Coordinates of C-alpha atoms and ligand atoms in Angstrom, one line a residue:
M1 CA 13.5 -6.7 0.5
C2 CA 16.7 -7.6 -1.2
G3 CA 15.7 -8.2 -4.4
I4 CA 16.2 -11.5 -6.9
V5 CA 16.2 -11.4 -10.4
G6 CA 17.5 -15.0 -12.7
Y7 CA 17.8 -16.6 -15.9
V8 CA 18.1 -19.3 -17.9
G9 CA 17.1 -18.8 -22.0
R10 CA 19.1 -18.4 -25.2
Q11 CA 20.0 -14.4 -24.3
K12 CA 22.8 -12.7 -23.5
A13 CA 21.5 -13.0 -19.1
A14 CA 23.1 -10.2 -17.7
T15 CA 20.7 -7.7 -20.3
I16 CA 17.6 -9.2 -19.1
M17 CA 19.1 -9.6 -15.2
L18 CA 20.0 -5.2 -15.3
E19 CA 16.5 -4.6 -16.4
G20 CA 14.9 -6.6 -14.1
L21 CA 16.7 -5.3 -11.7
K22 CA 15.9 -2.0 -11.9
R23 CA 11.9 -2.7 -11.2
L24 CA 13.2 -4.7 -7.7
E25 CA 15.1 -2.0 -6.7
Y26 CA 12.3 -1.1 -4.3
R27 CA 12.9 -4.1 -2.0
G28 CA 16.7 -3.0 -1.3
Y29 CA 19.0 -0.4 -3.5
D30 CA 22.5 -1.1 -0.6
S31 CA 24.3 -2.6 -3.3
A32 CA 23.5 -4.9 -6.7
G33 CA 25.1 -7.5 -8.5
L34 CA 25.2 -10.6 -10.8
A35 CA 26.7 -13.6 -12.0
V36 CA 27.1 -15.3 -15.5
L37 CA 27.7 -18.7 -16.8
Q38 CA 30.9 -18.1 -19.6
D39 CA 33.5 -19.7 -20.8
G40 CA 33.6 -22.7 -18.2
G41 CA 33.0 -20.4 -15.2
V42 CA 31.7 -17.5 -13.9
T43 CA 32.0 -13.9 -14.3
V44 CA 30.9 -12.5 -10.9
V45 CA 30.9 -7.8 -10.7
K46 CA 29.0 -6.2 -8.0
S47 CA 29.6 -3.2 -6.4
V48 CA 27.3 -0.8 -2.7
G49 CA 25.1 1.6 -4.1
R50 CA 22.9 1.2 -7.2
V51 CA 21.3 -1.0 -10.3
A52 CA 22.5 1.7 -11.7
N53 CA 26.6 1.6 -10.9
L54 CA 25.6 -2.0 -12.0
A55 CA 24.5 -1.3 -15.1
K56 CA 27.2 0.9 -15.5
L57 CA 30.0 -1.7 -14.4
S58 CA 28.4 -4.0 -16.6
S59 CA 29.3 -2.5 -19.9
G60 CA 32.5 -2.2 -19.1
R61 CA 32.6 -6.2 -19.1
R62 CA 31.4 -9.0 -22.2
L63 CA 28.8 -11.3 -20.8
S64 CA 27.5 -13.2 -23.3
G65 CA 26.6 -15.7 -20.7
V66 CA 22.6 -17.8 -21.5
A67 CA 21.9 -17.9 -17.6
G68 CA 23.0 -16.0 -14.3
I69 CA 21.8 -14.7 -11.4
S70 CA 21.3 -11.3 -10.1
H71 CA 20.5 -9.5 -6.8
T72 CA 20.0 -6.0 -5.2
R73 CA 21.1 -6.2 -1.9
W74 CA 18.8 -4.8 1.7
A75 CA 21.4 -5.3 3.9
T76 CA 20.8 -7.9 7.1
H77 CA 24.0 -9.7 7.8
G78 CA 26.9 -7.5 6.8
G79 CA 27.3 -3.7 6.5
V80 CA 27.1 -2.6 3.0
T81 CA 30.5 -3.2 1.7
D82 CA 31.1 -4.4 -2.1
A83 CA 32.3 -7.8 0.1
N84 CA 29.0 -8.8 2.0
A85 CA 27.0 -7.8 -1.4
H86 CA 25.8 -10.6 -4.0
P87 CA 25.9 -13.2 -5.3
H88 CA 28.4 -14.6 -2.9
I89 CA 30.6 -18.2 -4.6
S90 CA 31.7 -20.5 -2.3
S91 CA 35.5 -20.7 -1.5
D92 CA 35.7 -23.5 -4.1
G93 CA 34.1 -21.3 -7.1
Q94 CA 31.6 -24.4 -7.9
I95 CA 28.6 -22.5 -5.5
V96 CA 27.4 -19.0 -6.9
L97 CA 24.4 -18.0 -5.3
V98 CA 21.8 -15.1 -4.6
H99 CA 19.6 -15.1 -1.2
N100 CA 16.5 -13.1 0.3
G101 CA 15.9 -13.3 3.3
V102 CA 17.3 -14.7 7.0
I103 CA 19.3 -17.7 7.9
E104 CA 19.3 -18.0 11.4
N105 CA 21.9 -20.9 12.7
Y106 CA 24.4 -19.9 9.7
V107 CA 26.6 -19.6 12.8
A108 CA 26.8 -23.1 14.1
I109 CA 26.6 -23.2 9.8
K110 CA 30.5 -21.7 9.6
K111 CA 31.7 -22.9 12.3
F112 CA 31.8 -26.4 10.7
L113 CA 32.2 -25.6 7.2
L114 CA 35.3 -24.2 8.8
T115 CA 36.8 -27.2 10.1
K116 CA 36.5 -28.4 6.5
G117 CA 38.6 -25.9 5.6
Y118 CA 36.3 -23.6 3.6
A119 CA 37.0 -19.5 3.9
F120 CA 35.4 -16.2 3.9
A121 CA 35.7 -13.8 2.5
S122 CA 32.5 -11.6 3.8
E123 CA 29.8 -11.5 7.2
T124 CA 27.6 -12.4 6.0
D125 CA 24.8 -15.4 6.4
T126 CA 24.5 -16.3 2.6
E127 CA 27.4 -17.0 1.9
V128 CA 27.7 -19.4 4.6
L129 CA 24.5 -20.9 2.1
A130 CA 27.2 -21.4 -0.8
N131 CA 30.0 -23.2 1.8
L132 CA 27.3 -25.2 1.9
M133 CA 26.1 -26.5 -0.8
A134 CA 29.8 -26.8 -2.4
Y135 CA 30.2 -29.1 0.7
H136 CA 26.9 -30.9 0.0
L137 CA 28.1 -30.8 -3.9
A138 CA 31.8 -32.2 -3.1
K139 CA 30.3 -34.6 -1.3
E140 CA 27.7 -35.8 -4.0
P141 CA 28.0 -39.3 -5.5
A142 CA 28.1 -38.9 -9.6
A143 CA 31.7 -37.8 -9.9
A144 CA 31.9 -36.2 -13.3
P145 CA 29.0 -33.5 -14.0
A146 CA 27.9 -34.6 -17.1
A147 CA 27.1 -31.3 -19.8
N148 CA 24.1 -29.9 -20.6
G149 CA 21.2 -31.9 -20.6
S150 CA 22.7 -34.8 -18.7
A151 CA 20.0 -36.4 -16.6
E152 CA 23.4 -37.0 -13.8
A153 CA 23.9 -33.5 -14.4
P154 CA 21.6 -31.2 -12.8
A155 CA 20.0 -34.3 -10.1
R156 CA 23.4 -33.9 -8.7
F157 CA 23.2 -30.2 -8.3
L158 CA 19.5 -30.5 -6.9
E159 CA 20.4 -32.7 -4.6
A160 CA 23.8 -30.6 -3.1
V161 CA 20.8 -27.5 -3.3
R162 CA 18.2 -29.5 -1.4
K163 CA 20.4 -31.1 1.0
T164 CA 21.6 -27.6 2.3
L165 CA 18.1 -26.1 2.8
L166 CA 17.0 -29.3 4.8
H167 CA 20.1 -28.3 7.2
V168 CA 18.8 -24.2 7.3
E169 CA 17.0 -22.8 9.2
G170 CA 15.3 -19.0 9.1
T171 CA 13.6 -17.5 5.5
Y172 CA 15.9 -17.5 2.0
G173 CA 14.4 -17.0 -1.1
I174 CA 17.0 -18.1 -3.5
A175 CA 18.9 -18.4 -6.9
V176 CA 21.5 -21.1 -7.5
I177 CA 24.1 -21.1 -10.1
S178 CA 27.5 -23.9 -10.5
P179 CA 30.0 -23.3 -13.3
A180 CA 30.0 -27.7 -13.4
H181 CA 26.8 -27.0 -14.9
P182 CA 26.6 -24.5 -17.1
G183 CA 22.9 -23.5 -18.5
E184 CA 21.1 -25.2 -15.4
L185 CA 19.8 -22.9 -12.4
V186 CA 18.2 -23.9 -8.8
A187 CA 15.5 -21.6 -6.8
A188 CA 13.6 -22.2 -3.7
R189 CA 11.9 -20.7 -1.1
K190 CA 11.2 -20.8 2.5
G191 CA 9.7 -17.6 3.7
S192 CA 10.7 -15.3 1.3
P193 CA 8.7 -14.9 -2.5
L194 CA 10.2 -16.2 -5.4
I195 CA 8.3 -16.3 -8.7
L196 CA 9.0 -18.3 -11.7
G197 CA 8.2 -16.9 -15.3
V198 CA 7.7 -19.4 -17.9
G199 CA 8.7 -17.9 -21.4
E200 CA 10.2 -19.3 -24.6
Q201 CA 12.6 -21.3 -25.4
E202 CA 13.6 -19.1 -21.3
H203 CA 13.2 -18.9 -17.5
L204 CA 13.4 -16.6 -15.2
I205 CA 12.6 -16.5 -11.7
A206 CA 12.3 -12.6 -9.6
S207 CA 11.2 -11.8 -6.2
D208 CA 8.3 -10.2 -8.0
V209 CA 6.1 -10.5 -11.3
S210 CA 7.7 -6.7 -12.4
A211 CA 10.8 -7.9 -12.0
L212 CA 9.4 -10.6 -15.5
V213 CA 6.2 -9.5 -17.0
S214 CA 8.1 -7.8 -20.1
R215 CA 9.1 -11.7 -21.5
T216 CA 6.6 -13.7 -19.8
Q217 CA 3.0 -13.3 -18.6
N218 CA 2.5 -17.0 -17.0
V219 CA 4.5 -17.9 -14.0
V220 CA 4.4 -20.5 -11.3
Y221 CA 4.8 -18.9 -7.9
L222 CA 6.7 -20.7 -5.7
K223 CA 5.4 -22.3 -2.2
D224 CA 6.8 -22.0 1.2
G225 CA 9.3 -25.7 0.5
E226 CA 9.6 -25.6 -2.5
L227 CA 13.0 -26.4 -5.0
V228 CA 13.2 -26.0 -9.0
H229 CA 15.5 -27.1 -11.2
V230 CA 15.2 -25.1 -14.7
T231 CA 16.8 -25.1 -18.1
S232 CA 15.4 -23.7 -20.7
A233 CA 14.1 -25.7 -21.6
G234 CA 12.1 -26.9 -19.2
F235 CA 12.0 -26.8 -14.9
T236 CA 10.5 -29.5 -12.3
L237 CA 9.4 -28.0 -9.4
S238 CA 9.3 -30.9 -6.3
T239 CA 9.8 -30.4 -2.3
L240 CA 12.2 -30.2 0.3
D241 CA 11.5 -34.1 0.6
L242 CA 11.6 -35.1 -3.2
A243 CA 7.9 -35.3 -3.5
D244 CA 7.2 -33.9 -7.2
V245 CA 5.1 -30.9 -7.4
S246 CA 2.7 -30.6 -10.1
P247 CA 3.5 -27.1 -11.6
V248 CA 0.0 -24.1 -11.8
I249 CA 0.4 -22.0 -14.4
D250 CA -1.3 -18.1 -13.8
K251 CA -1.6 -15.6 -15.8
V252 CA -0.5 -11.7 -15.1
T253 CA -3.6 -9.5 -15.6
W254 CA -0.8 -6.2 -15.7
S255 CA 1.3 -5.0 -18.3
V256 CA 4.8 -4.0 -18.0
D257 CA 3.8 -0.4 -19.4
D258 CA 1.6 0.1 -15.0
A259 CA 4.8 -0.2 -13.4
E260 CA 6.6 2.3 -15.6
L261 CA 7.5 6.0 -14.5
G262 CA 6.6 8.0 -17.4
D263 CA 6.9 11.6 -17.6
H264 CA 6.0 11.8 -13.4
P265 CA 9.8 12.2 -11.8
H266 CA 9.0 9.8 -9.3
Y267 CA 6.5 6.6 -8.0
M268 CA 5.6 8.1 -5.7
L269 CA 4.2 11.3 -7.8
K270 CA 2.7 9.1 -10.1
E271 CA 1.3 6.6 -7.1
I272 CA -0.7 9.7 -6.4
F273 CA -2.2 11.1 -8.8
E274 CA -3.5 6.9 -10.0
Q275 CA -5.5 7.5 -7.0
P276 CA -8.4 8.4 -8.7
Q277 CA -7.4 5.4 -10.7
A278 CA -7.3 3.0 -8.0
L279 CA -10.3 3.4 -6.4
E280 CA -12.2 3.6 -8.8
N281 CA -10.5 -0.2 -10.1
A282 CA -11.3 -1.2 -5.9
M283 CA -15.1 -0.7 -6.3
R284 CA -15.7 -2.0 -10.1
G285 CA -18.5 -5.1 -9.7
R286 CA -18.4 -4.7 -6.2
F287 CA -22.4 -3.0 -5.6
S288 CA -25.1 -4.7 -5.0
A289 CA -27.6 -4.3 -8.7
D290 CA -29.5 -2.0 -6.4
A291 CA -27.0 0.1 -5.1
S292 CA -27.6 -0.7 -1.5
T293 CA -24.9 -2.9 0.0
A294 CA -21.4 -4.8 -1.3
N295 CA -20.6 -7.3 -2.6
F296 CA -17.3 -9.6 -2.4
G297 CA -17.1 -12.5 -4.1
G298 CA -13.6 -14.0 -2.6
L299 CA -15.1 -14.0 0.9
N300 CA -16.2 -17.4 0.7
L301 CA -18.6 -17.0 3.3
T302 CA -22.3 -16.6 3.0
P303 CA -24.7 -14.1 4.8
A304 CA -25.0 -16.9 7.3
D305 CA -21.6 -16.9 8.7
F306 CA -21.6 -13.6 8.9
R307 CA -24.2 -13.7 11.6
T308 CA -22.1 -15.5 14.1
I309 CA -19.1 -13.8 14.3
D310 CA -19.2 -11.3 16.7
R311 CA -15.3 -9.7 16.6
F312 CA -13.7 -9.0 13.5
V313 CA -10.0 -8.2 14.4
F314 CA -7.3 -7.1 12.1
T315 CA -3.8 -6.6 12.0
S316 CA -0.9 -5.4 9.2
C317 CA 1.9 -3.4 9.6
G318 CA 2.8 0.2 9.2
T319 CA 0.4 1.9 7.3
G320 CA -1.3 -0.5 6.3
W321 CA -2.2 -0.9 10.2
H322 CA -3.1 2.6 9.9
A323 CA -6.0 1.9 7.2
C324 CA -6.5 -1.2 9.9
L325 CA -7.6 2.0 12.4
V326 CA -10.3 3.1 9.6
A327 CA -11.8 -0.1 8.9
E328 CA -12.4 -0.7 12.8
H329 CA -13.8 2.8 13.5
L330 CA -15.9 2.0 10.7
I331 CA -17.2 -1.3 11.4
E332 CA -17.2 0.2 14.7
R333 CA -19.9 2.4 14.2
Y334 CA -22.1 2.0 10.6
A335 CA -22.6 -2.8 11.8
R336 CA -22.2 -1.8 15.6
I337 CA -19.8 -4.6 15.9
P338 CA -16.7 -4.5 18.1
V339 CA -13.3 -4.7 16.1
E340 CA -9.9 -5.4 17.6
V341 CA -6.9 -4.3 16.2
D342 CA -2.8 -5.6 17.0
Y343 CA 0.0 -4.5 14.9
A344 CA 0.4 -7.9 13.5
S345 CA 4.5 -8.1 14.4
E346 CA 2.7 -8.4 18.1
F347 CA 0.1 -10.4 17.4
R348 CA 1.9 -13.4 17.2
Y349 CA 4.1 -13.4 20.0
R350 CA 1.3 -12.0 22.6
N351 CA -0.9 -14.7 22.9
A352 CA -4.2 -12.4 22.8
P353 CA -7.3 -14.2 24.0
L354 CA -9.4 -14.3 21.2
D355 CA -13.3 -15.3 21.3
R356 CA -14.9 -17.5 19.5
D357 CA -16.5 -16.6 17.0
A358 CA -13.5 -14.0 16.0
L359 CA -13.1 -13.3 12.7
F360 CA -9.2 -12.6 11.1
F361 CA -8.4 -9.9 9.2
V362 CA -4.7 -9.2 7.5
I363 CA -4.0 -5.6 5.1
S364 CA -1.2 -6.4 3.2
Q365 CA -0.6 -3.9 -0.2
S366 CA 2.3 -6.7 -1.0
G367 CA 1.0 -10.0 0.6
E368 CA 4.9 -10.8 1.8
T369 CA 5.0 -8.9 4.8
I370 CA 6.4 -11.3 7.4
D371 CA 4.8 -10.2 10.1
T372 CA 1.8 -10.4 8.5
L373 CA 2.3 -13.4 6.9
A374 CA 2.7 -14.9 10.9
A375 CA -0.2 -13.1 12.7
L376 CA -2.0 -15.4 10.1
R377 CA -0.9 -18.3 10.2
E378 CA -0.8 -18.1 14.3
A379 CA -4.6 -16.8 13.4
K380 CA -5.2 -19.8 11.4
R381 CA -3.1 -22.2 13.8
K382 CA -5.8 -21.3 16.4
G383 CA -8.3 -22.2 13.9
Y384 CA -9.8 -18.7 12.6
K385 CA -11.0 -18.3 9.9
C386 CA -8.5 -15.2 8.2
M387 CA -9.0 -12.7 4.8
A388 CA -6.4 -11.4 3.3
I389 CA -6.4 -7.5 1.8
C390 CA -4.5 -7.6 -0.9
N391 CA -2.9 -5.7 -3.4
V392 CA -0.6 -8.1 -5.4
V393 CA -2.2 -10.9 -6.7
G394 CA -1.3 -14.7 -5.5
S395 CA 1.2 -13.4 -3.0
T396 CA 1.8 -15.6 -0.6
I397 CA -0.7 -14.5 2.0
A398 CA -3.6 -13.5 -0.7
R399 CA -2.9 -17.9 -1.8
E400 CA -3.2 -18.5 2.7
A401 CA -5.9 -16.8 3.4
D402 CA -9.0 -18.4 3.7
G403 CA -11.0 -15.7 1.4
G404 CA -10.3 -12.3 0.5
I405 CA -10.2 -9.0 -1.5
Y406 CA -8.1 -7.6 -3.8
Q407 CA -7.6 -3.6 -4.1
H408 CA -6.8 -4.3 -7.9
A409 CA -4.6 -1.1 -7.6
G410 CA -2.3 -1.9 -10.1
P411 CA 1.8 -2.3 -9.5
E412 CA 2.8 -0.1 -6.1
I413 CA 6.6 0.7 -6.9
G414 CA 7.1 3.5 -5.3
V415 CA 8.7 2.8 -0.9
A416 CA 6.6 4.6 1.0
S417 CA 2.6 3.6 0.1
T418 CA -0.2 5.2 -1.5
K419 CA -2.3 4.5 -3.6
A420 CA -2.2 0.9 -1.9
F421 CA -3.2 2.6 1.3
T422 CA -6.7 5.1 -0.1
S423 CA -7.2 1.9 -2.1
Q424 CA -7.6 0.1 1.7
L425 CA -9.7 2.9 3.4
L426 CA -11.7 2.6 0.5
I427 CA -12.3 -1.5 1.0
S428 CA -12.3 -1.5 4.0
A429 CA -15.9 1.7 3.9
M430 CA -16.9 -0.5 1.5
F431 CA -17.1 -3.6 3.8
A432 CA -18.3 -2.2 6.7
L433 CA -21.0 -1.1 4.9
Y434 CA -21.5 -5.2 3.9
V435 CA -21.7 -6.3 6.5
A436 CA -24.0 -3.4 8.7
R437 CA -26.6 -3.6 6.2
M438 CA -26.5 -7.2 7.1
R439 CA -27.8 -6.0 10.9
D440 CA -29.2 -2.8 10.9
M441 CA -29.0 0.0 8.3
S442 CA -31.6 0.5 5.6
F443 CA -32.0 0.1 2.2
A444 CA -32.3 4.4 2.3
D445 CA -29.2 4.8 4.6
G446 CA -27.6 1.8 2.7
M447 CA -28.2 3.4 -1.4
E448 CA -27.1 7.0 0.0
Y449 CA -23.4 5.4 1.3
V450 CA -23.2 3.9 -1.2
A451 CA -23.5 7.0 -3.6
G452 CA -21.2 8.6 -1.7
L453 CA -17.8 5.9 -2.5
K454 CA -19.3 5.6 -6.1
A455 CA -18.1 9.8 -6.3
V456 CA -14.9 9.3 -3.8
P457 CA -12.6 8.6 -7.6
E458 CA -13.5 12.2 -9.1
L459 CA -13.0 13.8 -5.3
A460 CA -10.0 12.0 -5.6
R461 CA -9.4 14.3 -8.6
R462 CA -10.3 17.2 -7.3
A463 CA -8.5 16.7 -4.4
L464 CA -5.6 15.8 -6.5
E465 CA -5.9 20.0 -7.9
Q466 CA -4.5 21.1 -4.8
A467 CA -1.3 20.1 -5.2
P468 CA 0.2 23.2 -7.2
R469 CA -0.9 25.2 -3.6
I470 CA 0.6 22.4 -1.7
K471 CA 4.0 22.4 -3.1
E472 CA 4.2 25.9 -2.6
I473 CA 3.1 25.2 1.5
A474 CA 5.6 22.3 1.3
T475 CA 8.6 24.6 0.0
R476 CA 8.3 27.0 2.6
Y477 CA 7.4 24.5 5.5
A478 CA 11.2 22.2 4.7
K479 CA 12.5 24.1 7.0
F480 CA 11.2 22.7 10.2
N481 CA 12.3 19.4 11.7
D482 CA 9.4 18.8 13.4
F483 CA 6.1 18.6 12.9
L484 CA 2.1 16.7 15.2
F485 CA 0.0 15.9 12.8
L486 CA -3.7 15.9 14.6
G487 CA -7.2 14.4 13.7
R488 CA -9.6 12.8 15.5
L489 CA -12.2 9.7 15.4
D490 CA -11.1 7.7 11.8
L491 CA -9.0 11.1 11.1
F492 CA -6.2 10.0 14.0
P493 CA -5.1 7.2 11.7
I494 CA -4.4 9.8 9.3
A495 CA -2.8 11.8 12.0
L496 CA -0.3 8.6 11.9
E497 CA -0.1 8.2 8.4
G498 CA 0.8 12.1 7.6
A499 CA 2.7 11.7 10.6
L500 CA 4.7 8.3 8.9
K501 CA 4.6 9.3 5.0
L502 CA 6.9 13.0 6.5
K503 CA 10.1 10.3 8.7
E504 CA 10.2 8.2 5.5
I505 CA 10.6 10.0 2.5
S506 CA 11.5 13.7 4.1
Y507 CA 13.7 12.4 8.4
I508 CA 12.1 14.7 9.9
H509 CA 10.4 14.0 12.5
A510 CA 6.8 14.1 12.8
E511 CA 4.1 12.7 15.3
G512 CA 0.6 11.8 14.7
Y513 CA -2.0 12.8 18.3
P514 CA -5.8 12.7 18.5
A515 CA -6.0 16.1 18.6
A516 CA -7.9 16.6 22.2
E517 CA -5.0 14.5 23.8
M518 CA -2.2 16.9 22.4
K519 CA -2.7 18.7 25.9
H520 CA -2.0 15.3 27.9
G521 CA 2.3 15.6 26.8
P522 CA 2.4 16.8 23.3
I523 CA 1.5 19.9 23.6
A524 CA 5.2 20.5 24.9
L525 CA 6.3 20.2 22.1
I526 CA 4.6 23.1 20.4
S527 CA 6.9 26.1 19.3
E528 CA 7.3 28.1 16.6
Q529 CA 9.5 25.5 14.4
C530 CA 6.7 22.5 15.3
P531 CA 3.8 22.9 13.2
S532 CA 1.1 21.2 13.6
V533 CA -1.6 19.7 10.4
F534 CA -4.8 19.6 11.9
F535 CA -7.3 17.5 10.1
V536 CA -10.5 19.4 11.0
P537 CA -13.5 17.5 10.6
K538 CA -18.3 18.2 9.9
G539 CA -19.7 17.4 12.5
E540 CA -20.3 17.6 16.4
L541 CA -16.3 17.1 16.4
F542 CA -16.2 20.6 14.8
N543 CA -15.9 22.4 17.5
K544 CA -13.8 20.1 19.4
V545 CA -10.5 21.0 17.1
V546 CA -11.2 23.9 16.3
S547 CA -10.5 24.6 20.8
S548 CA -8.0 22.2 19.8
M549 CA -6.1 24.5 16.9
Q550 CA -7.0 28.0 19.3
E551 CA -4.8 25.7 22.1
I552 CA -1.5 25.3 19.6
K553 CA -2.1 29.3 18.6
A554 CA -2.3 30.2 22.0
R555 CA 1.3 29.0 21.9
K556 CA 3.1 30.9 18.7
G557 CA 2.9 27.1 16.7
L558 CA 1.6 27.5 13.2
I559 CA -1.7 25.4 11.9
I560 CA -1.6 23.6 8.4
A561 CA -5.2 23.6 8.5
I562 CA -6.8 20.2 6.4
A563 CA -10.1 20.1 5.9
P564 CA -14.2 19.9 3.6
E565 CA -13.9 23.1 1.8
S566 CA -17.7 23.7 3.0
L567 CA -16.1 24.5 6.9
E568 CA -15.4 28.6 7.9
L569 CA -12.5 28.5 10.1
P570 CA -12.8 31.3 12.3
E571 CA -10.3 34.1 10.6
G572 CA -5.9 33.9 10.9
L573 CA -7.5 29.9 13.0
A574 CA -4.6 28.2 10.3
D575 CA -2.0 30.0 8.6
E576 CA -2.4 27.5 6.6
V577 CA -6.2 26.1 4.5
I578 CA -5.8 23.2 2.1
P579 CA -9.4 22.4 1.8
I580 CA -10.0 18.9 0.7
P581 CA -13.6 18.0 -0.8
D582 CA -17.1 17.3 0.7
C583 CA -18.0 13.9 0.5
H584 CA -20.1 11.3 3.2
E585 CA -18.8 10.7 6.0
A586 CA -16.7 7.3 5.7
A587 CA -15.1 7.9 2.7
A588 CA -13.5 11.8 4.5
P589 CA -10.5 9.3 5.5
I590 CA -9.2 9.0 1.9
L591 CA -10.2 12.8 1.7
A592 CA -8.5 13.9 3.9
T593 CA -5.0 11.5 3.5
I594 CA -4.6 13.1 -0.4
P595 CA -3.2 16.1 0.6
V596 CA -0.8 15.2 3.5
Q597 CA 1.0 12.3 1.1
L598 CA 1.2 15.7 -1.6
L599 CA 2.3 18.1 1.5
S600 CA 4.8 15.0 2.4
Y601 CA 6.6 14.8 -1.3
Y602 CA 6.9 18.2 -1.6
I603 CA 8.7 18.5 1.8
A604 CA 10.8 15.3 0.6
L605 CA 11.8 17.1 -2.4
T606 CA 12.4 20.7 -1.3
R607 CA 15.3 18.7 1.2
G608 CA 16.3 17.3 -1.7
C609 CA 15.5 13.7 0.0
D610 CA 15.5 10.1 -2.8
V611 CA 10.9 10.3 -2.8
D612 CA 11.2 6.1 -3.9
K613 CA 14.5 5.3 -2.4
P614 CA 14.0 6.6 1.4
R615 CA 17.3 5.5 3.6
N616 CA 17.3 2.3 5.2
L617 CA 13.7 1.9 4.2
A618 CA 13.0 -1.3 1.4
K619 CA 9.6 -1.8 0.7
S620 CA 7.7 -6.0 1.1
V621 CA 9.2 -6.4 4.7
T622 CA 9.9 -10.5 4.5
V623 CA 12.3 -10.9 7.2
E624 CA 11.0 -10.4 10.6
Ligands
F6R701 C1 4.6 3.1 4.2 C2 4.2 1.4 4.3 C3 4.6 0.3 4.6 C4 3.8 -1.0 4.2 C5 4.6 -1.8 6.0 C6 3.5 -2.8 5.4 O1 5.0 3.6 3.7 O2 4.8 1.2 3.2 O3 4.5 0.3 6.1 O4 3.2 -0.8 4.6 O5 5.5 -2.8 5.2 O6 3.5 -3.5 3.9 P1 2.1 -4.2 3.6 O7 1.0 -3.4 2.6 O8 3.0 -4.4 2.0 O9 2.5 -5.8 4.1

């Protein structure tokens, strides 16, 4: 939430930052702004609205400075107004700041600053930070700020930022500049991601690598409690208590093209169609030579360690939580090991009693979701080992986990998660196989399972071929304001996911329910105005689900059925049938997901919604 880009180098900072901000817009799009140091002062351009709007406003200004900071906002404190847009300037004009996070003790700090004569122009917690830094900067001994390159001036600026952060409670990723210190930038993080890009005679700061990968692939992932002082020539990394930190420079493995929209109208559609590739990537190199089980290099646990585990606890948020529910079903079914699933946002506060030999898993596409990170830390604090299934390499969760599995799905920019979700489902299926083969699953069943998973990318390609038909259905159903999504067992989480996708991008009220539970309440919603999307399973529950469909039909409810192509539904029962390829049972949730992603996408499109930037949402939720 909120995206930050900062630049210090030899090029025009505004141009580079605007390009970076466009790539970070998925993190928030309430307002955008930038500040550059030039002509001995600072020039700020900011406004409510999207980055495109900021670019338009900036094009009419002379922005030649080679150092600057910029921001795209997802509002927390204070409404969506020009005044609340970042950057914020201290009332003495000495500090310019962008911030991602929440300052919890801002009221007390503001009271103090008002007594010292500092004034406030916005309702944000961020402006409090800017003024507190200005207060500390004014108090710092070395009176005359020297020209760029002086040893004294950077220390003074850095010290003011550091002292401020010692008084702050809450979370932050910040980038700070000062007109008294041209050519310098200070950035720091606690709880909100921040990455330093190390380029040729230039350095960048960003909330996410996508904003800097067009300029450099060399990055340093800042850790909580670290500060970096940056000039075009170099950088120094330290902690809030002044310990020097030796930077580890990582190489980003993907290029800027991977995050480009290309010919697609939206990132969401692009990412839906990238699923076959993402699924292939999730499996690459992860099956044993005899093709009877999976291998994971990063779990850092031996088979003997796994034998002692008597329960898995999976936690996540949103779509990732739905993936946890599928993992629960698959692990319990194939490995016969109990699994508990918790909302990450509840886990920390619930103080749940835990088995002694439990192993924790968190699932997070971004690896930055604050609730999931807090759940991981809580599990570790209690002495449990915690694994992470993450897409973003080098993310905070990936780094803090004891081990894990990278998804390798490539950058996911669309706010509504699509390819990351199906990739999480596939990894869950592979993990279930891995532990099942350590317990009772036979070699032959393992081989059949592996063959079933290997077929999934091709089957996903075939499922995507239904897009034109789904588009046509969506155009007819877009007029309804309520939907039910109904499924059983491992398809129940897909019902939840279908409902979530539809809600978040089309603002239609939708509920996911276990199909058989429908008659215990939600059936009251059924009318000609509330269609039901049914996930029809093969096997023993087929007839039961058909009975639930009959109950809907008897009440004049419209039915869209998503069903394996080999199944024959009773004539006239479903108003629309979307066939999906037959597959191994462990892969059924993956193939059932694709049609509901497309259905939600096309319904939202028909209703004129901004699919990639749904209202009130942002990707990567770094506030609690
Ligand atoms: C919904 C969606 C969210 C995320 C959730 C967790 O489409 O994307 O529900 O799944 O915010 O995000 P990550 O996986 O990044 O931790």
